[in-house]
PDB file of C-alpha atoms and ligand atoms in Angstrom:
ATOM      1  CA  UNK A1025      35.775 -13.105 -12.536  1.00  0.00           C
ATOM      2  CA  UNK A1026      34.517 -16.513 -11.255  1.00  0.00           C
ATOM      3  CA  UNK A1027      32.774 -17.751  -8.200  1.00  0.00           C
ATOM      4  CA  UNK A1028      36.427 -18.250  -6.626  1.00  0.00           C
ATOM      5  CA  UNK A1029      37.270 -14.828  -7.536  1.00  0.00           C
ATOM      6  CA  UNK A1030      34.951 -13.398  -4.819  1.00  0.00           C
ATOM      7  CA  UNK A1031      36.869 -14.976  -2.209  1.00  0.00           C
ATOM      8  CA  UNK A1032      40.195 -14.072  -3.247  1.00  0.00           C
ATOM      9  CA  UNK A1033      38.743 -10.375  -3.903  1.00  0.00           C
ATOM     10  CA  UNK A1034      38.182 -10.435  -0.085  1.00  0.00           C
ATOM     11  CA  UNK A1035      41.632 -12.116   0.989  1.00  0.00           C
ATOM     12  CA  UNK A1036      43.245  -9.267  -0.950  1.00  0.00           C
ATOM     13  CA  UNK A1037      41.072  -6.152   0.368  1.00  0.00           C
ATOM     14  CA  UNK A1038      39.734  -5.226  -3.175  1.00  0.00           C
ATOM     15  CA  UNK A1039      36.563  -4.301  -3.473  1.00  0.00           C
ATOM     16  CA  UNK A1040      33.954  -5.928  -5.254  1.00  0.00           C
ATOM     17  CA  UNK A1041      32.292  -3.796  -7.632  1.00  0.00           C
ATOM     18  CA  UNK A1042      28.289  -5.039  -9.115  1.00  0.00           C
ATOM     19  CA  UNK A1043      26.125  -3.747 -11.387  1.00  0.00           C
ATOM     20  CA  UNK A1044      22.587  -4.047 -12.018  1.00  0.00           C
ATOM     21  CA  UNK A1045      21.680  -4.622 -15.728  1.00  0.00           C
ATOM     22  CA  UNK A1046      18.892  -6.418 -17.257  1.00  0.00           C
ATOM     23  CA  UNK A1047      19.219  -5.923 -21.543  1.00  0.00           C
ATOM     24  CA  UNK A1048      21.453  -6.685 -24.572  1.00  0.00           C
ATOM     25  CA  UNK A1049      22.687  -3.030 -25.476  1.00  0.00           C
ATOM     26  CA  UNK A1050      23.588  -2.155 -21.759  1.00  0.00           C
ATOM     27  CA  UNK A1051      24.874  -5.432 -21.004  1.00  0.00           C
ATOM     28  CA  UNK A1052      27.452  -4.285 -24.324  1.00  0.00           C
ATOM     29  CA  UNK A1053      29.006  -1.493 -22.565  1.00  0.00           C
ATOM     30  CA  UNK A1054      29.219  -3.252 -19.069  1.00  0.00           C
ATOM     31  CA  UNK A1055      31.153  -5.707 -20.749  1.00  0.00           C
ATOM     32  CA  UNK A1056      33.463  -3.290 -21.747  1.00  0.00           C
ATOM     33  CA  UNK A1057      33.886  -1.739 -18.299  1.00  0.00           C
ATOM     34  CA  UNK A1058      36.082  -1.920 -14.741  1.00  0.00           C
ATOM     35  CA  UNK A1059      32.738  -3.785 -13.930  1.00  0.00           C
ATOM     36  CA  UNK A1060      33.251  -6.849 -11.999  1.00  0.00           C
ATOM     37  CA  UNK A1061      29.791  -8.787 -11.589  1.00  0.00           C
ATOM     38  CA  UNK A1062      26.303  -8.113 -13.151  1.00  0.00           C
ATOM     39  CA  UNK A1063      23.760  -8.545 -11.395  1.00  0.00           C
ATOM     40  CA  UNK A1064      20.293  -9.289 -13.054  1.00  0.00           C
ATOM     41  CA  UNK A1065      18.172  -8.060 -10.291  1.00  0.00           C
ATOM     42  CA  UNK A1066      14.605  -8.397 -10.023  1.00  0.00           C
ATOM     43  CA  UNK A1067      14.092  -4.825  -9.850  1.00  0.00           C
ATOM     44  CA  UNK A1068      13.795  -5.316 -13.542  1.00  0.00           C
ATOM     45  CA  UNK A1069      10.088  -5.022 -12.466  1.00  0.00           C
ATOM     46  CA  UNK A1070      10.231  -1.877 -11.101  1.00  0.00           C
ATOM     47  CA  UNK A1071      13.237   0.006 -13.354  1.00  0.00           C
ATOM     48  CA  UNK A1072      12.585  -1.987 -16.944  1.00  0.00           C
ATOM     49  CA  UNK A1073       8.780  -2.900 -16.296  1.00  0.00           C
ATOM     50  CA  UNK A1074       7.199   0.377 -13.945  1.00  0.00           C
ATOM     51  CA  UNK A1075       5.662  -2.297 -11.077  1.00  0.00           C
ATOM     52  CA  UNK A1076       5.829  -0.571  -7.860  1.00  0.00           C
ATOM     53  CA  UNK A1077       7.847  -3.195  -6.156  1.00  0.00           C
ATOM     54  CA  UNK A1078       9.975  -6.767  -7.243  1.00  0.00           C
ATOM     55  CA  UNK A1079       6.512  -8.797  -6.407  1.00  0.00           C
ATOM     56  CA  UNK A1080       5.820  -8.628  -9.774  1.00  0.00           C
ATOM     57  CA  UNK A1081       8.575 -10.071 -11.221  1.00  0.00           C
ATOM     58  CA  UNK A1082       8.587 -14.092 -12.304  1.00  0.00           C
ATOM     59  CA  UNK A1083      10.818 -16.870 -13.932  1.00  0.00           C
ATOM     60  CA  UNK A1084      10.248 -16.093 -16.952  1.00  0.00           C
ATOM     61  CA  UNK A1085      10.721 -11.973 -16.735  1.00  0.00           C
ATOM     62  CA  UNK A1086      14.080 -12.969 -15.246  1.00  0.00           C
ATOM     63  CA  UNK A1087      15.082 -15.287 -17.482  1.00  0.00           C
ATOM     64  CA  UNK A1088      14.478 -13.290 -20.631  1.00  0.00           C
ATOM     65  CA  UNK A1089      16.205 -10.328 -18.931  1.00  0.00           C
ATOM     66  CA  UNK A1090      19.249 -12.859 -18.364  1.00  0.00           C
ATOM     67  CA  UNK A1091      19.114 -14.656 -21.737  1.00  0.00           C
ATOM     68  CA  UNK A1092      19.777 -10.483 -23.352  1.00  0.00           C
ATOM     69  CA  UNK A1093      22.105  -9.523 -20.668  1.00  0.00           C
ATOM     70  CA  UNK A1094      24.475 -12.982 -21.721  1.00  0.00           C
ATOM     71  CA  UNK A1095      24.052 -11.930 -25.426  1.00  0.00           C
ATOM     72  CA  UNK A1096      25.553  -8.591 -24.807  1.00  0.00           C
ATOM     73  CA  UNK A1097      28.780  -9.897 -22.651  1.00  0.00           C
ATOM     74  CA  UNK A1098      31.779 -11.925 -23.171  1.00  0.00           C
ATOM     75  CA  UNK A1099      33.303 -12.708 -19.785  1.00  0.00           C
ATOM     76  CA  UNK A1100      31.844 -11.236 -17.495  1.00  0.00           C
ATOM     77  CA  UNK A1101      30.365 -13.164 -13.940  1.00  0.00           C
ATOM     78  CA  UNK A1102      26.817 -12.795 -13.967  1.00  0.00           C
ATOM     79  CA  UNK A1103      24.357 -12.972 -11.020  1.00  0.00           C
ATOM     80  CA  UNK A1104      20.421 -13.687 -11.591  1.00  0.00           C
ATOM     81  CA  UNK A1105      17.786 -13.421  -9.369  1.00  0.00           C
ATOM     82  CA  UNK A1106      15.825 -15.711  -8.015  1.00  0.00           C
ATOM     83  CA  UNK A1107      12.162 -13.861  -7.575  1.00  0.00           C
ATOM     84  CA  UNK A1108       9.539 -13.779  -5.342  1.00  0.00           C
ATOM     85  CA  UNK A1109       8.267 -17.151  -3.981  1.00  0.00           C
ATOM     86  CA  UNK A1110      10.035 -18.809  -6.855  1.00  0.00           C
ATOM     87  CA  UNK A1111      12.143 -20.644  -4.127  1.00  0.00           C
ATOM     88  CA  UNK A1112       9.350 -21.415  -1.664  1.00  0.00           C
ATOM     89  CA  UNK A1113       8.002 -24.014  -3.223  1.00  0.00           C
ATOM     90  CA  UNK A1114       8.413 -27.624  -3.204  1.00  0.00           C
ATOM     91  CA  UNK A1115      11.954 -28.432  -3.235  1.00  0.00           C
ATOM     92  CA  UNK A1116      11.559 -30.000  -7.102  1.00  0.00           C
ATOM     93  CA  UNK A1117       9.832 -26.559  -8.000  1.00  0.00           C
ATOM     94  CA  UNK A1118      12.307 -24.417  -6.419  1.00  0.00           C
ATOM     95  CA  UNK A1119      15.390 -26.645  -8.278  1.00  0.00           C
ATOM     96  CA  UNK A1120      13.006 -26.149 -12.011  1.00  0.00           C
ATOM     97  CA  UNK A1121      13.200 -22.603 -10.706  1.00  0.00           C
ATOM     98  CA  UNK A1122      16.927 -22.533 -10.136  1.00  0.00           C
ATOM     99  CA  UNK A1123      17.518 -24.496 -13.740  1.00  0.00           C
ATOM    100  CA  UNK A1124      15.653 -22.437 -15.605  1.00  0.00           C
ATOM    101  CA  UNK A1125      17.969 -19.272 -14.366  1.00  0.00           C
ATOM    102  CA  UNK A1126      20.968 -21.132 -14.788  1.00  0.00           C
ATOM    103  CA  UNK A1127      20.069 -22.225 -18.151  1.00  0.00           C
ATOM    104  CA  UNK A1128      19.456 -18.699 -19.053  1.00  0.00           C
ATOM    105  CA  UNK A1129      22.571 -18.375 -18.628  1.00  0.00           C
ATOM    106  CA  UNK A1130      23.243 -16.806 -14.937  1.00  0.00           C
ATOM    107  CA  UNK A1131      26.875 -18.222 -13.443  1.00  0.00           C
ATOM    108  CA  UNK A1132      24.785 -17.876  -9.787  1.00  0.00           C
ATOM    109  CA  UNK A1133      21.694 -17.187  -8.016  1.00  0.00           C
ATOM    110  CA  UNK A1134      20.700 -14.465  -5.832  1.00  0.00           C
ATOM    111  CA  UNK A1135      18.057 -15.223  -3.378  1.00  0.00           C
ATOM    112  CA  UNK A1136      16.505 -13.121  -0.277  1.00  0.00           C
ATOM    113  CA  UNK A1137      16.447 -13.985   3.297  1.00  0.00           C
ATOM    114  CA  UNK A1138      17.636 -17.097   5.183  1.00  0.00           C
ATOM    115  CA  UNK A1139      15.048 -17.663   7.246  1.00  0.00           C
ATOM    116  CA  UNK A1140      13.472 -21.478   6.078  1.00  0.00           C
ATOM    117  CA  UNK A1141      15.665 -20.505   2.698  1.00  0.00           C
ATOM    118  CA  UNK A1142      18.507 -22.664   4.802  1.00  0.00           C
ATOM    119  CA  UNK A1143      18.372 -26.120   3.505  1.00  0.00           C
ATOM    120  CA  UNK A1144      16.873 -25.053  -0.006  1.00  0.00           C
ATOM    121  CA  UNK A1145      20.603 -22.967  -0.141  1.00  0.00           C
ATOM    122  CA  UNK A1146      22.437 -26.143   1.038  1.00  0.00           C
ATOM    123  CA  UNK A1147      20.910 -27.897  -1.707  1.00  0.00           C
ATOM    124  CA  UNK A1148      21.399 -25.775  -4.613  1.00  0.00           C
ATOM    125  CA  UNK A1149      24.958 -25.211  -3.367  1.00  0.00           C
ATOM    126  CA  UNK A1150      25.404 -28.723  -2.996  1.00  0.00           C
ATOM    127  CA  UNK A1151      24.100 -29.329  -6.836  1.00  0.00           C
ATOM    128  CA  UNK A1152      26.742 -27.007  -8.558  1.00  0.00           C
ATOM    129  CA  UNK A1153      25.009 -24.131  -8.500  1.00  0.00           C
ATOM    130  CA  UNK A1154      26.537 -20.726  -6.298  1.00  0.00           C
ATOM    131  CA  UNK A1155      23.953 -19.069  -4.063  1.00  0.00           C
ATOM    132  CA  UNK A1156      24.484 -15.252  -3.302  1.00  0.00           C
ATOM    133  CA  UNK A1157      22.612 -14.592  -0.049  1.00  0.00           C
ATOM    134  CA  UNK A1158      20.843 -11.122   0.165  1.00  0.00           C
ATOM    135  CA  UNK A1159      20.218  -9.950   3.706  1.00  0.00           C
ATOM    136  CA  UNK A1160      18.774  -6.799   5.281  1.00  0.00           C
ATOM    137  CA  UNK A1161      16.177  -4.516   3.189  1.00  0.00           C
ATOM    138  CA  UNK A1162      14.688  -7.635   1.228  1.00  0.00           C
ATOM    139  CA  UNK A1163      12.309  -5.696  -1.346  1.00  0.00           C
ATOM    140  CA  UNK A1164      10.684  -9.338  -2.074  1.00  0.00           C
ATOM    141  CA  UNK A1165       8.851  -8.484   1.895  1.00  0.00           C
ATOM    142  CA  UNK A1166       8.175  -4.986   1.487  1.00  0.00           C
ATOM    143  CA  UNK A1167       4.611  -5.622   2.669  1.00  0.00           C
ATOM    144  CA  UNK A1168       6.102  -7.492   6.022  1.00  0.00           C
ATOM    145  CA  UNK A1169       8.544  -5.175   6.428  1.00  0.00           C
ATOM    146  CA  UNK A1170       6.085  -2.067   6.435  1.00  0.00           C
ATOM    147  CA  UNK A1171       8.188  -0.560   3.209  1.00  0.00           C
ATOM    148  CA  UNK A1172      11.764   0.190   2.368  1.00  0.00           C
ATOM    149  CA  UNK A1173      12.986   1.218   5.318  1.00  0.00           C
ATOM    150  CA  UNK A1174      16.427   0.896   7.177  1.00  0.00           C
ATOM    151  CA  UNK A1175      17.048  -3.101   8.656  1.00  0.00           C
ATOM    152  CA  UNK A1176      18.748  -3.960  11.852  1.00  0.00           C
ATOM    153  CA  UNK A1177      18.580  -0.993  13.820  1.00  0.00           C
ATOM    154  CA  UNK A1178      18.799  -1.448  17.619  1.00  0.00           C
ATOM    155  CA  UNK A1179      19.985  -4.330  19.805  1.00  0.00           C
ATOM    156  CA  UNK A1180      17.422  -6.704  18.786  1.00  0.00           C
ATOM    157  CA  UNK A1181      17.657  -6.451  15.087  1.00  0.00           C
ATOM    158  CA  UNK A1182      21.134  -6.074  14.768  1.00  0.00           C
ATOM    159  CA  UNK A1183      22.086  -9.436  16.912  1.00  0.00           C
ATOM    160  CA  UNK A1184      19.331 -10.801  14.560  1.00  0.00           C
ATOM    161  CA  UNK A1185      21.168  -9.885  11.511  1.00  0.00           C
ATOM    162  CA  UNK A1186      24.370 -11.110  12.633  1.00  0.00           C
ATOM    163  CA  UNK A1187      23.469 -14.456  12.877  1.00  0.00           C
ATOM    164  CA  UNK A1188      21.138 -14.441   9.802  1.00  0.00           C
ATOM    165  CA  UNK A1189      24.877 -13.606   8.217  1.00  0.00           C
ATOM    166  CA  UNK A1190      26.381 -16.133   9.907  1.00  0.00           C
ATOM    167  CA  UNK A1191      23.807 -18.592   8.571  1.00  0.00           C
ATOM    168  CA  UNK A1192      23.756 -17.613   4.953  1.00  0.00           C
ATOM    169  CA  UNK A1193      27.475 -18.308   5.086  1.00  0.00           C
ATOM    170  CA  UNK A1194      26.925 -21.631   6.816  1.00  0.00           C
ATOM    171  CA  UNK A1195      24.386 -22.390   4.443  1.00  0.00           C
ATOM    172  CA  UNK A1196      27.078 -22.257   1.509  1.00  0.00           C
ATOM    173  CA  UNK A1197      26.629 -18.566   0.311  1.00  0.00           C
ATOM    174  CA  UNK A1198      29.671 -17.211  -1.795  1.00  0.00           C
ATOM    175  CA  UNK A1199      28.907 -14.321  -1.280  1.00  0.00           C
ATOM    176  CA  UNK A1200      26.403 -11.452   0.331  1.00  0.00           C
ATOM    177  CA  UNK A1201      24.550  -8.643  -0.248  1.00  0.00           C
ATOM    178  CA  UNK A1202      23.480  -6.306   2.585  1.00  0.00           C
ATOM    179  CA  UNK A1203      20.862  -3.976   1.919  1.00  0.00           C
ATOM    180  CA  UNK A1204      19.636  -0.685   3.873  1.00  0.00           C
ATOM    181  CA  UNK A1205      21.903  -1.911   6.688  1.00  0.00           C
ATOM    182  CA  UNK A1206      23.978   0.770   9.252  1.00  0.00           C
ATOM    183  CA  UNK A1207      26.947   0.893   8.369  1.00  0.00           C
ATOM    184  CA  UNK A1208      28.967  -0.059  11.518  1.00  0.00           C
ATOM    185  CA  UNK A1209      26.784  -3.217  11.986  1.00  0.00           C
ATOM    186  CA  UNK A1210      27.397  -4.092   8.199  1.00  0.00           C
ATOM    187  CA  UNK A1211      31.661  -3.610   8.692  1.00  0.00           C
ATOM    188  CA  UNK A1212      30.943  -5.936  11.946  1.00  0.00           C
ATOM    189  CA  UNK A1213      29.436  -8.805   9.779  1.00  0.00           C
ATOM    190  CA  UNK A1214      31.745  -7.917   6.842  1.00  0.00           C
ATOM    191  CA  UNK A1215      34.500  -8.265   9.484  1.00  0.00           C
ATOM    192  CA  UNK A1216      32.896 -11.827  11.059  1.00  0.00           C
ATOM    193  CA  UNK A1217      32.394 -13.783   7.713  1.00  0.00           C
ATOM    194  CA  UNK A1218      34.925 -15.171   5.575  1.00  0.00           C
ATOM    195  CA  UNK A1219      32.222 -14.909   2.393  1.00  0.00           C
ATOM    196  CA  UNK A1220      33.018 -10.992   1.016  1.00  0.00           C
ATOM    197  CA  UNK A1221      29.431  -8.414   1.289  1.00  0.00           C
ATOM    198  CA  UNK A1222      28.242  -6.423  -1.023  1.00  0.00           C
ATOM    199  CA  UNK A1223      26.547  -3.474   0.171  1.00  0.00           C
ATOM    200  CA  UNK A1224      23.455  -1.130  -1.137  1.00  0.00           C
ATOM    201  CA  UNK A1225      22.869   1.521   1.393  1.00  0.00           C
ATOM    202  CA  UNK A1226      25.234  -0.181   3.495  1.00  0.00           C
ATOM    203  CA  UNK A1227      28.551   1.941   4.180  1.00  0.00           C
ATOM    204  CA  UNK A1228      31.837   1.840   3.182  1.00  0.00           C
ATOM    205  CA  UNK A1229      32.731  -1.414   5.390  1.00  0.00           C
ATOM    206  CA  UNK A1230      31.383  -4.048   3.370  1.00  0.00           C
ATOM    207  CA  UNK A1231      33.933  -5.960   0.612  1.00  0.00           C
ATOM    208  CA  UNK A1232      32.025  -4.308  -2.427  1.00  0.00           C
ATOM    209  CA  UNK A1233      28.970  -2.494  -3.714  1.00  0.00           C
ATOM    210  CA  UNK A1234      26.010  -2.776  -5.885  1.00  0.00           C
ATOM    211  CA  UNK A1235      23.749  -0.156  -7.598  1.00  0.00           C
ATOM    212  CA  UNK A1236      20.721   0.038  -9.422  1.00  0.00           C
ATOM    213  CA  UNK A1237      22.262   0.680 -13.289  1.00  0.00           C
ATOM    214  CA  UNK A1238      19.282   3.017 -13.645  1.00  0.00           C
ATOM    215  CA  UNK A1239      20.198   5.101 -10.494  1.00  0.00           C
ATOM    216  CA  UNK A1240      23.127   5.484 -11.366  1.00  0.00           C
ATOM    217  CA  UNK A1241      22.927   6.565 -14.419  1.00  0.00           C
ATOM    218  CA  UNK A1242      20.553   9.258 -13.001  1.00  0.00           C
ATOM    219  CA  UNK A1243      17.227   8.128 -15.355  1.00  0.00           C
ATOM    220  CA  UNK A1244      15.273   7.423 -12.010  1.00  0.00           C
ATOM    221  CA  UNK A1245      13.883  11.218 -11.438  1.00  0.00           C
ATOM    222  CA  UNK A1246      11.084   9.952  -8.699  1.00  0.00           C
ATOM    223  CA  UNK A1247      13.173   7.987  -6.557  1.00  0.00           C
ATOM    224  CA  UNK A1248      16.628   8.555  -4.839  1.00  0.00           C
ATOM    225  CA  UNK A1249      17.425   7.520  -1.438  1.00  0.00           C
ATOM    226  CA  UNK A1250      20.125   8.553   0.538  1.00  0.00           C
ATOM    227  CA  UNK A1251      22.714   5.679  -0.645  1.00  0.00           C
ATOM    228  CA  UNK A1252      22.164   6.452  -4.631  1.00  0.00           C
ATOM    229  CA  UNK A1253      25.178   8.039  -6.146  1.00  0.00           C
ATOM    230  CA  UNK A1254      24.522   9.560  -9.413  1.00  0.00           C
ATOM    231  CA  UNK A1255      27.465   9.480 -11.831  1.00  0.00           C
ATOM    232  CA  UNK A1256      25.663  10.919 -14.796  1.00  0.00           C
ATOM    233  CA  UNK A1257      22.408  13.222 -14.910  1.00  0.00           C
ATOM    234  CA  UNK A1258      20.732  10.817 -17.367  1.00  0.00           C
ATOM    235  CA  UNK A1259      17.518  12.063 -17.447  1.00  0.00           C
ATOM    236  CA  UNK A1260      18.460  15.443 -18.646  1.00  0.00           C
ATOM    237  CA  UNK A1261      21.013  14.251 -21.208  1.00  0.00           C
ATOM    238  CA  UNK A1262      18.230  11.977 -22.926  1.00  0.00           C
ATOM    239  CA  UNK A1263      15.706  14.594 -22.366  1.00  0.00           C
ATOM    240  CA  UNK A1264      17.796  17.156 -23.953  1.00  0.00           C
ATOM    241  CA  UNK A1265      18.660  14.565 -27.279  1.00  0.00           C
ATOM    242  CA  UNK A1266      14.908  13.890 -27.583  1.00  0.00           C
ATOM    243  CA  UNK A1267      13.293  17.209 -27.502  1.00  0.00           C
ATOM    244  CA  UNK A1268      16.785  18.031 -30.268  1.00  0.00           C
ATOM    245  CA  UNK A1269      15.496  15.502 -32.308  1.00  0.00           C
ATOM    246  CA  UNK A1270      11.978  16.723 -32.240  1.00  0.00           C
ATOM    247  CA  UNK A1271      13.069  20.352 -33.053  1.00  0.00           C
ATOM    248  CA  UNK A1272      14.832  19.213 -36.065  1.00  0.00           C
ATOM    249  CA  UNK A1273      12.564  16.979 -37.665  1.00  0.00           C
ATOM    250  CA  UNK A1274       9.475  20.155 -36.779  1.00  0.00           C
ATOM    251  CA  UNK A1275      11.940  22.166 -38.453  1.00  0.00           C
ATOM    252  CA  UNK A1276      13.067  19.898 -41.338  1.00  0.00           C
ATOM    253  CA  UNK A1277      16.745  19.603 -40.124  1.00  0.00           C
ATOM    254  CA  UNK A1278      16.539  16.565 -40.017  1.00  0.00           C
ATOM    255  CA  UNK A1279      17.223  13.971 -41.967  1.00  0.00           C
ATOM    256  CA  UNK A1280      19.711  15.980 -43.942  1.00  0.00           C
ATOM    257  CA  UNK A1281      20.334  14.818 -47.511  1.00  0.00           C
ATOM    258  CA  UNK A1282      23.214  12.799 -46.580  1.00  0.00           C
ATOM    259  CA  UNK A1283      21.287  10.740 -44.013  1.00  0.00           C
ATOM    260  CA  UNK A1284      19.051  10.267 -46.956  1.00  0.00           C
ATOM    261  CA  UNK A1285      19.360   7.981 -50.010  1.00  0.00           C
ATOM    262  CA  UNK A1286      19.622   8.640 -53.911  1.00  0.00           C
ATOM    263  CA  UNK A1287      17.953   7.264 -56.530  1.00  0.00           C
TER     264      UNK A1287
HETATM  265  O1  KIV B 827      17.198  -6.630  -7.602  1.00  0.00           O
HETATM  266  C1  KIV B 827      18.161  -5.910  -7.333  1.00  0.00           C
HETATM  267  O2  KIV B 827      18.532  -5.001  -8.077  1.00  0.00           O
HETATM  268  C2  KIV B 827      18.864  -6.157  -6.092  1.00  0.00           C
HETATM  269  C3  KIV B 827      19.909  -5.185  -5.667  1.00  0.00           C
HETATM  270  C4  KIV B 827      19.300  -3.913  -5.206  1.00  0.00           C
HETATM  271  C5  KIV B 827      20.833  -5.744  -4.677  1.00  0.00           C
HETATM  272  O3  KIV B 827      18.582  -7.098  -5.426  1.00  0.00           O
END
């Protein structure tokens, strides 16, 4: 997969599938799945670091996430975050922000919201660097957007969100992710751009999808809104190997003399 893949994904109706992942050993078996793009979200503050919300995270959180995630793959097209405020800065800080990612070893940069993000896009674009735009639920203004909560519902909102689309891809966007959106409004803008969507929580319409590795995977017992789809109860698998291993070294089991050395 490269940045010109994304396009031709969406010329020939496949779907787009991401993945969250933010360390070496995970970023090992990605690599060796159907997996298309990893994505090295900033809700590495929340699933990898126990923050409440993506506010948290920082340049160099992200960038150390990245730096293991590249260890741990070959080929595959990798997507970092940019976090919060990191590209509201002065244009120069913004572009240190941008390098530092890059040099991490991201192939792109993910970055929320368009509005006064437009020209800071255009430039990045313009200096060799892919933007992924990231519209609808933007965690990064949880507190302005009174929590997680659906985007774009009703006349207003939606209209809003079509030409906040419409501007990411004029801005020089590759490619989009739509968050929390309804789904018919999210097929509409899918349907209107030529740059594919990738949707969280977004319906079946959009040109791909992205989850949260650790949802998933099923480890997140405390949280799991309507969009999750667990493919593996996680939580109860590693539950049940830990307490295992605590029975068996309680009960001397374990280690076993061939898990042991001789003299
Ligand atoms: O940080 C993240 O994981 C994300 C996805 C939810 C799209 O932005």
């Amino acid at each position: 997969m490269n940045v010109l893949d994304f396009q031709a994904c969406k010329a020939r109706n496949e779907k787009i599938v991401m993945l969250t992942c933010y360390d070496y050993t995970s970023a090992r078996i990605v690599q060796d799945s159907d997996v298309d793009v990893i994505l090295v979200g900033d809700s590495a503050a929340m699933v990898m670091h126990g923050y409440g919300t993506t506010i948290p995270a920082d340049i160099e959180m992200m960038c150390r996430h990245i730096e293991s995630v590249v260890r741990g793959t070959k080929d595959k097209f990798i997507v970092g975050d940019m976090p919060f405020l990191s590209f509201r800065l002065a244009l120069s800080d913004n572009m240190r922000a941008v390098d530092s990612v890059m040099k991490a070893g991201a192939h792109a940069v993910k970055l929320e919201g368009i509005e006064g993000n437009g020209e800071t896009i255009a430039h990045i674009v313009e200096s060799g660097v892919p933007v992924m735009g990231h519209l609808g639920l933007t965690p990064q203004s949880v507190n302005q957007l009174g929590g997680f909560r659906v985007q774009g519902r009703g006349d207003h909102a939606a209209e809003l969100l079509r030409e906040e689309a419409m501007a990411c891809e004029q801005a020089g966007c590759f490619a989009l992710v739509l968050e929390c959106v309804p789904d018919r409004l999210a097929a509409e803008i899918t349907e209107s751009l030529n740059i594919p969507t990738i949707g969280i929580g977004a319906g079946a319409g959009t040109d791909g999808q992205v989850l949260v590795m650790q949802d998933l995977l099923g480890l997140t017992s405390d949280f799991k809104p309507k969009f999750v789809r667990t493919y593996l109860d996680g939580r109860s698998l590693w539950l049940d190997a830990f307490n295992a291993y605590a029975r068996e070294v309680k009960n001397g089991h374990f280690p076993a003399a061939d898990e042991s050395y001789g003299q």
